[in-house]
Amino acid sequence: MSLYDAKLNTDCIIVDIDIADEKMKIRLMELGLVEGTKIKVTRKSAGKKTLLVVFYSSCFTLKDNIAKAIKVNYA
Amino acid sequence: MRRVLLIGNPNVGKSTLFNSLTKSAEHTGNFHGVTVEEKRKVVRYDDEEYEFVDLPGLYSMNTFSFEEEISRREIMRGDSLNLVLVDANTIKRNLYLCLQLIELNINFKILINNCNKKININKLSINLNKKCEIINAKKEKLNKKILNIREKTHGNNYKIAETYENNTKIPQYLTKYIKLLQSKLNIDENKIILAINGIFDGLNPREIELIKSLYPDIIKDRYDYLDHLLEECNICNDKVYGESRADKWLLNPAIMTLGFITFFLLSIYIIFFLVGPFISDLLTGLIDFIIINPFMNFLYMITDNIWLIEFFRSGVFSSVLTVVSFVPQVCLLFIFITILEDSGIIARMAYVFDDFLSLFGLNGKAIYLMLLGLGCNTMSTLACRNMSEKNMKIKTALLNPYISCMARLPVFVLIASAFFGIKSYFVVVGLYLLGLAVALILGAILNKTILKSNNNNLLLEFPPMRKLDIKHIAVVAEINAIDMIKRVFTVVLCVGVIVWILTHTMFNLNYTEVITDSILYSIADKISIIFKPIGLNSAGVVCALITGLMAKELIVSTISISNNVSTQSALISSLALTTSVVHFSLPSAVSFLIFVLLYCPCVSNMAVLKREVGSFYMWFSIISQITIAYMISFVAYHLLTRGLVSTIIALIVISIILFAIIYIIKKVKHSKCLTCGRCK
């Protein structure tokens, strides 16, 4: 399941990041979005194009295309 | 002199620490990417000079945006004392950067800020083999302890942590990758370590490709190591930024939009119509009473030279005083911007308005730049560096000058007060909205034509919501007041004097009191024919527009010199009088307001534009702004003088011209592709 499809405020575990843009993929990983990281989606914007996600006690905005490329399982 | 670098992730308090240690007042804010270029200050301590350098925040040595590149370059210069600032609440991500610095064998000390929980500092120091210290960035003073970086971690008990290979400084998790790469590539260890951290000097594409393919595993191992480290040091994160009670309200799009509009309208009302004019009158009265009147009386006593008296009265004092009278309004404007910046609301706005802005080819971060642009367009153009995508950076930089900066504020207040009386509030609000609308429409056009970007990478960390620090807000107001006063006594005064001389000297170099006989007026009279279609055919107005190219504050000062008045109220009343050198009818006043709002960035903004996005886009910005300003002023003037039908015909003509310009740009871009191929 993708992070975009995950239920709001439910803890998930990242299993894979499948982004073609290598630079973006590395940056996401360096921010802590690596396999095994606990993550949850706390909000979706009105147009459902931007998500708010929480991991490592930080809150980040993520665009929908990136969230769709992050594969997760429920924790 | 020793260099001290302040390094760390964005928004961990580097600029705050820089200000505390160097007793400076650099711009700080509760938002990711406030510092976009390094700031330096030399401080003398203990008979030694230290140059403190506040670097833009970076998450990793493997850089992602333009300002991160600046920081990496400074760090890699070496030969500096490095202080790495870490936010206790996001310590794991912050320590990731520390691990990279350790890998690169860079000596540094870790300063932990915002620490309100118990952290086993000793264990952290031993495991990382670096000195760690808990600090309060706001209150820290320059001391020996801070600067003592090279000292061993624990005196005689210093030990190589288990995570390091014996007799080397390379962390254990990295050695397997180094061995693997050494077996496959014929390059030395140092080059491999640099490449692992995103520095590929002297490597060929195949080697780079191979090293990059290992990045995901290396990053994972770094985080595994950090997990282990933090567990051992009993460090756990309990507070999440972005999940406070206030966030529940602020992240609601309806509440945020309504709240922001109310805040914006209220701010403008307070700045321009409630508190601003009151303080402004008080200030000018005081200056008049304390400085100008005694000086002029003294001058009348010692000389009867009319040239000298007029020079001081009209050339020096009126140009300076009319601009100084707007200092209170500018301070108030910065106070309101600082409230948004310090509280952490801007990051929330970036999230809430991201979907809306993406319709115009921009992303949420543009909100911060627009708010910064309300203060100074040059600052906001510079801040475009924190856009990670090149086209997005150029586009945002090109749109910035359409957001009305504080230097245009005096013109709006003067003209609106002179012609619209009680309705001037709506005129000022309307001008701000017009600037925003033009920026958004142009953004959409650029996004569809020459600066396409997909807006797929808004990656923004939420800062904590903070209580407002009145002291800091007062300091910001003070800095901006001083800054404006400095500009008044340098740029405004110099140009004011030149303008006065040119408006009181004839071609035969004789003094004249009749401005219409002067050099500047004669030249401006020739140029004024260009502005006739938009109702600005007075030579005095053209003079004001020309001086406004240097700095927008000069428009008011030039008008006051031309009309020979020194107070704000006298200037307002003179604008509607046909006997004044600079005067307007209602339609020409509207046309002038629109033209000033949109017509051209000031010289400093042009210089920054050239540096950040290149000459081509600087000229593009200048030409497009003048064209757009001219067209909209033309429409407004014709609508007010000749009615709707005539305006519609004019609009059709303008549309044809606009489409022709777009067609030519596309054609030029296409021919560029075919000939040089650089754009590929």
PDB file of N, CA and C in Angstrom, chain A residues 24-66:
ATOM      1  N   MET A  24      15.865  13.114  -5.477  1.00  0.00           N
ATOM      2  CA  MET A  24      14.786  13.250  -4.495  1.00  0.00           C
ATOM      3  C   MET A  24      14.744  12.028  -3.576  1.00  0.00           C
ATOM      4  N   LYS A  25      14.957  10.866  -4.160  1.00  0.00           N
ATOM      5  CA  LYS A  25      14.930   9.637  -3.365  1.00  0.00           C
ATOM      6  C   LYS A  25      16.010   9.669  -2.276  1.00  0.00           C
ATOM      7  N   ILE A  26      17.214  10.097  -2.686  1.00  0.00           N
ATOM      8  CA  ILE A  26      18.316  10.168  -1.718  1.00  0.00           C
ATOM      9  C   ILE A  26      17.991  11.188  -0.625  1.00  0.00           C
ATOM     10  N   ARG A  27      17.438  12.340  -1.019  1.00  0.00           N
ATOM     11  CA  ARG A  27      17.104  13.360  -0.024  1.00  0.00           C
ATOM     12  C   ARG A  27      16.067  12.847   0.975  1.00  0.00           C
ATOM     13  N   LEU A  28      15.057  12.161   0.467  1.00  0.00           N
ATOM     14  CA  LEU A  28      14.032  11.614   1.363  1.00  0.00           C
ATOM     15  C   LEU A  28      14.661  10.619   2.339  1.00  0.00           C
ATOM     16  N   MET A  29      15.541   9.797   1.812  1.00  0.00           N
ATOM     17  CA  MET A  29      16.188   8.804   2.685  1.00  0.00           C
ATOM     18  C   MET A  29      17.060   9.502   3.719  1.00  0.00           C
ATOM     19  N   GLU A  30      17.760  10.546   3.276  1.00  0.00           N
ATOM     20  CA  GLU A  30      18.625  11.257   4.223  1.00  0.00           C
ATOM     21  C   GLU A  30      17.827  11.977   5.305  1.00  0.00           C
ATOM     22  N   LEU A  31      16.593  12.303   4.989  1.00  0.00           N
ATOM     23  CA  LEU A  31      15.739  12.928   6.014  1.00  0.00           C
ATOM     24  C   LEU A  31      15.212  11.871   6.990  1.00  0.00           C
ATOM     25  N   GLY A  32      15.405  10.633   6.665  1.00  0.00           N
ATOM     26  CA  GLY A  32      14.998   9.564   7.586  1.00  0.00           C
ATOM     27  C   GLY A  32      13.941   8.632   7.040  1.00  0.00           C
ATOM     28  N   LEU A  33      13.540   8.835   5.798  1.00  0.00           N
ATOM     29  CA  LEU A  33      12.524   7.950   5.225  1.00  0.00           C
ATOM     30  C   LEU A  33      13.198   6.692   4.667  1.00  0.00           C
ATOM     31  N   VAL A  34      13.729   5.901   5.581  1.00  0.00           N
ATOM     32  CA  VAL A  34      14.384   4.662   5.151  1.00  0.00           C
ATOM     33  C   VAL A  34      13.504   3.476   5.549  1.00  0.00           C
ATOM     34  N   GLU A  35      13.813   2.353   4.987  1.00  0.00           N
ATOM     35  CA  GLU A  35      13.058   1.135   5.273  1.00  0.00           C
ATOM     36  C   GLU A  35      13.009   0.892   6.781  1.00  0.00           C
ATOM     37  N   GLY A  36      11.841   0.659   7.304  1.00  0.00           N
ATOM     38  CA  GLY A  36      11.703   0.388   8.732  1.00  0.00           C
ATOM     39  C   GLY A  36      11.307   1.606   9.553  1.00  0.00           C
ATOM     40  N   THR A  37      11.335   2.793   8.955  1.00  0.00           N
ATOM     41  CA  THR A  37      10.972   4.005   9.713  1.00  0.00           C
ATOM     42  C   THR A  37       9.459   4.039   9.945  1.00  0.00           C
ATOM     43  N   LYS A  38       9.124   4.425  11.180  1.00  0.00           N
ATOM     44  CA  LYS A  38       7.698   4.569  11.511  1.00  0.00           C
ATOM     45  C   LYS A  38       7.206   5.924  11.003  1.00  0.00           C
ATOM     46  N   ILE A  39       6.089   5.922  10.324  1.00  0.00           N
ATOM     47  CA  ILE A  39       5.584   7.175   9.729  1.00  0.00           C
ATOM     48  C   ILE A  39       4.059   7.186   9.800  1.00  0.00           C
ATOM     49  N   LYS A  40       3.478   8.367   9.932  1.00  0.00           N
ATOM     50  CA  LYS A  40       2.005   8.448   9.841  1.00  0.00           C
ATOM     51  C   LYS A  40       1.592   9.715   9.099  1.00  0.00           C
ATOM     52  N   VAL A  41       0.474   9.611   8.396  1.00  0.00           N
ATOM     53  CA  VAL A  41      -0.077  10.771   7.701  1.00  0.00           C
ATOM     54  C   VAL A  41      -1.055  11.432   8.662  1.00  0.00           C
ATOM     55  N   THR A  42      -0.849  12.714   8.928  1.00  0.00           N
ATOM     56  CA  THR A  42      -1.754  13.374   9.878  1.00  0.00           C
ATOM     57  C   THR A  42      -2.814  14.223   9.179  1.00  0.00           C
ATOM     58  N   ARG A  43      -2.521  14.675   7.969  1.00  0.00           N
ATOM     59  CA  ARG A  43      -3.494  15.507   7.247  1.00  0.00           C
ATOM     60  C   ARG A  43      -3.301  15.411   5.751  1.00  0.00           C
ATOM     61  N   LYS A  44      -4.390  15.661   5.038  1.00  0.00           N
ATOM     62  CA  LYS A  44      -4.280  15.857   3.595  1.00  0.00           C
ATOM     63  C   LYS A  44      -4.874  17.231   3.299  1.00  0.00           C
ATOM     64  N   SER A  45      -4.263  17.959   2.362  1.00  0.00           N
ATOM     65  CA  SER A  45      -4.757  19.310   2.062  1.00  0.00           C
ATOM     66  C   SER A  45      -6.125  19.236   1.393  1.00  0.00           C
ATOM     67  N   ALA A  46      -6.769  20.399   1.265  1.00  0.00           N
ATOM     68  CA  ALA A  46      -8.133  20.434   0.718  1.00  0.00           C
ATOM     69  C   ALA A  46      -8.190  19.789  -0.670  1.00  0.00           C
ATOM     70  N   GLY A  47      -7.170  20.036  -1.495  1.00  0.00           N
ATOM     71  CA  GLY A  47      -7.150  19.458  -2.843  1.00  0.00           C
ATOM     72  C   GLY A  47      -6.529  18.071  -2.877  1.00  0.00           C
ATOM     73  N   LYS A  48      -6.177  17.541  -1.707  1.00  0.00           N
ATOM     74  CA  LYS A  48      -5.537  16.225  -1.540  1.00  0.00           C
ATOM     75  C   LYS A  48      -4.221  16.108  -2.327  1.00  0.00           C
ATOM     76  N   LYS A  49      -3.572  17.254  -2.548  1.00  0.00           N
ATOM     77  CA  LYS A  49      -2.323  17.250  -3.312  1.00  0.00           C
ATOM     78  C   LYS A  49      -1.098  17.294  -2.396  1.00  0.00           C
ATOM     79  N   THR A  50      -1.305  17.754  -1.178  1.00  0.00           N
ATOM     80  CA  THR A  50      -0.190  17.879  -0.237  1.00  0.00           C
ATOM     81  C   THR A  50      -0.545  17.173   1.066  1.00  0.00           C
ATOM     82  N   LEU A  51       0.397  16.383   1.573  1.00  0.00           N
ATOM     83  CA  LEU A  51       0.144  15.630   2.801  1.00  0.00           C
ATOM     84  C   LEU A  51       1.042  16.139   3.917  1.00  0.00           C
ATOM     85  N   LEU A  52       0.575  15.972   5.135  1.00  0.00           N
ATOM     86  CA  LEU A  52       1.427  16.239   6.289  1.00  0.00           C
ATOM     87  C   LEU A  52       1.786  14.895   6.887  1.00  0.00           C
ATOM     88  N   VAL A  53       3.056  14.626   7.009  1.00  0.00           N
ATOM     89  CA  VAL A  53       3.461  13.342   7.584  1.00  0.00           C
ATOM     90  C   VAL A  53       4.362  13.578   8.783  1.00  0.00           C
ATOM     91  N   VAL A  54       4.313  12.629   9.713  1.00  0.00           N
ATOM     92  CA  VAL A  54       5.145  12.744  10.908  1.00  0.00           C
ATOM     93  C   VAL A  54       6.072  11.535  10.980  1.00  0.00           C
ATOM     94  N   PHE A  55       7.357  11.791  11.086  1.00  0.00           N
ATOM     95  CA  PHE A  55       8.327  10.727  11.353  1.00  0.00           C
ATOM     96  C   PHE A  55       9.496  11.327  12.115  1.00  0.00           C
ATOM     97  N   TYR A  56      10.117  10.514  12.950  1.00  0.00           N
ATOM     98  CA  TYR A  56      11.204  10.985  13.820  1.00  0.00           C
ATOM     99  C   TYR A  56      10.841  12.282  14.521  1.00  0.00           C
ATOM    100  N   SER A  57       9.651  12.345  15.013  1.00  0.00           N
ATOM    101  CA  SER A  57       9.116  13.497  15.764  1.00  0.00           C
ATOM    102  C   SER A  57       9.180  14.820  14.999  1.00  0.00           C
ATOM    103  N   SER A  58       9.285  14.745  13.668  1.00  0.00           N
ATOM    104  CA  SER A  58       9.193  15.959  12.848  1.00  0.00           C
ATOM    105  C   SER A  58       8.006  15.844  11.919  1.00  0.00           C
ATOM    106  N   CYS A  59       7.475  17.003  11.591  1.00  0.00           N
ATOM    107  CA  CYS A  59       6.331  17.032  10.697  1.00  0.00           C
ATOM    108  C   CYS A  59       6.791  17.613   9.354  1.00  0.00           C
ATOM    109  N   PHE A  60       6.573  16.892   8.289  1.00  0.00           N
ATOM    110  CA  PHE A  60       6.980  17.344   6.954  1.00  0.00           C
ATOM    111  C   PHE A  60       5.784  17.420   6.015  1.00  0.00           C
ATOM    112  N   THR A  61       5.867  18.324   5.037  1.00  0.00           N
ATOM    113  CA  THR A  61       4.863  18.297   3.966  1.00  0.00           C
ATOM    114  C   THR A  61       5.415  17.405   2.853  1.00  0.00           C
ATOM    115  N   LEU A  62       4.557  16.639   2.245  1.00  0.00           N
ATOM    116  CA  LEU A  62       4.957  15.785   1.117  1.00  0.00           C
ATOM    117  C   LEU A  62       3.943  15.956   0.004  1.00  0.00           C
ATOM    118  N   LYS A  63       4.406  16.016  -1.236  1.00  0.00           N
ATOM    119  CA  LYS A  63       3.459  16.093  -2.353  1.00  0.00           C
ATOM    120  C   LYS A  63       2.878  14.701  -2.615  1.00  0.00           C
ATOM    121  N   ASP A  64       1.699  14.684  -3.216  1.00  0.00           N
ATOM    122  CA  ASP A  64       0.993  13.411  -3.417  1.00  0.00           C
ATOM    123  C   ASP A  64       1.789  12.403  -4.244  1.00  0.00           C
ATOM    124  N   ASN A  65       2.521  12.906  -5.269  1.00  0.00           N
ATOM    125  CA  ASN A  65       3.261  11.962  -6.125  1.00  0.00           C
ATOM    126  C   ASN A  65       4.358  11.236  -5.348  1.00  0.00           C
ATOM    127  N   ILE A  66       4.934  11.937  -4.366  1.00  0.00           N
ATOM    128  CA  ILE A  66       5.978  11.303  -3.548  1.00  0.00           C
ATOM    129  C   ILE A  66       5.329  10.307  -2.584  1.00  0.00           C
TER     130      ILE A  66
END
